XYZ file of C-alpha atoms in Angstrom:
76
model
C 12.215 -20.712 6.689
C 11.012 -20.455 3.121
C 12.912 -18.257 0.674
C 11.208 -15.001 -0.245
C 9.584 -15.062 -3.625
C 9.582 -11.914 -5.752
C 6.590 -9.608 -5.490
C 3.933 -9.996 -8.120
C 3.332 -6.831 -10.092
C 0.531 -5.336 -7.989
C 0.863 -6.949 -4.557
C 2.329 -5.518 -1.374
C 4.577 -7.211 1.163
C 6.011 -4.524 3.462
C 6.647 -6.827 6.447
C 6.904 -10.171 4.667
C 3.156 -10.914 4.692
C 1.548 -10.664 1.264
C -1.297 -8.158 0.936
C -3.390 -8.397 -2.210
C -5.273 -5.250 -3.212
C -8.040 -5.079 -5.803
C -6.621 -1.975 -7.476
C -9.586 -1.794 -9.889
C -11.816 -0.904 -6.908
C -9.395 1.777 -5.652
C -11.375 4.640 -7.184
C -10.926 8.377 -6.606
C -12.152 9.203 -3.102
C -11.579 5.718 -1.707
C -8.909 4.792 0.793
C -6.791 1.824 1.765
C -5.216 1.056 5.168
C -2.087 -1.088 5.124
C -1.134 -2.337 8.594
C 2.656 -2.570 8.759
C 5.751 -1.846 10.800
C 8.083 -1.100 7.868
C 6.260 1.999 6.638
C 9.102 3.091 4.360
C 8.996 -0.183 2.433
C 5.185 0.004 2.355
C 5.202 3.500 0.860
C 7.765 2.482 -1.767
C 5.708 -0.554 -2.800
C 2.433 1.391 -2.990
C 4.051 4.284 -4.878
C 5.513 1.840 -7.401
C 2.052 0.378 -8.107
C 0.178 3.699 -8.242
C 2.846 5.293 -10.440
C 2.509 2.412 -12.912
C -1.305 2.770 -12.869
C -1.237 6.566 -13.153
C -2.967 7.130 -9.774
C -2.284 9.973 -7.344
C -2.460 9.278 -3.632
C -2.103 11.080 -0.338
C -1.012 9.190 2.729
C -0.747 9.459 6.526
C 0.852 7.280 9.198
C -1.856 6.195 11.661
C -2.972 3.755 14.268
C -6.273 2.060 13.391
C -7.899 -0.637 15.517
C -4.682 -0.772 17.529
C -2.520 -1.441 14.449
C 0.241 0.839 13.151
C 0.289 1.435 9.412
C -0.422 3.853 6.593
C -3.734 4.988 5.128
C -3.657 5.930 1.440
C -6.364 8.005 -0.237
C -6.740 8.105 -4.009
C -7.079 11.693 -5.210
C -7.554 13.431 -8.560
């Protein structure tokens, strides 16, 4: 097993699998679904990024295409 490397500034890794998001394309009105089991860790990681970028988001736990996760919407 490889040691965990620290997260890069804007990436997500809620369950140990790195998810890279193009945050420049996350405009107001768009949404992002993050499939994950550890939803608490996912929310914390997303909130850390959006707080640093000055974004506001709403979120909901959901099942999409048979996968559990969280959908985030960027709002004004």
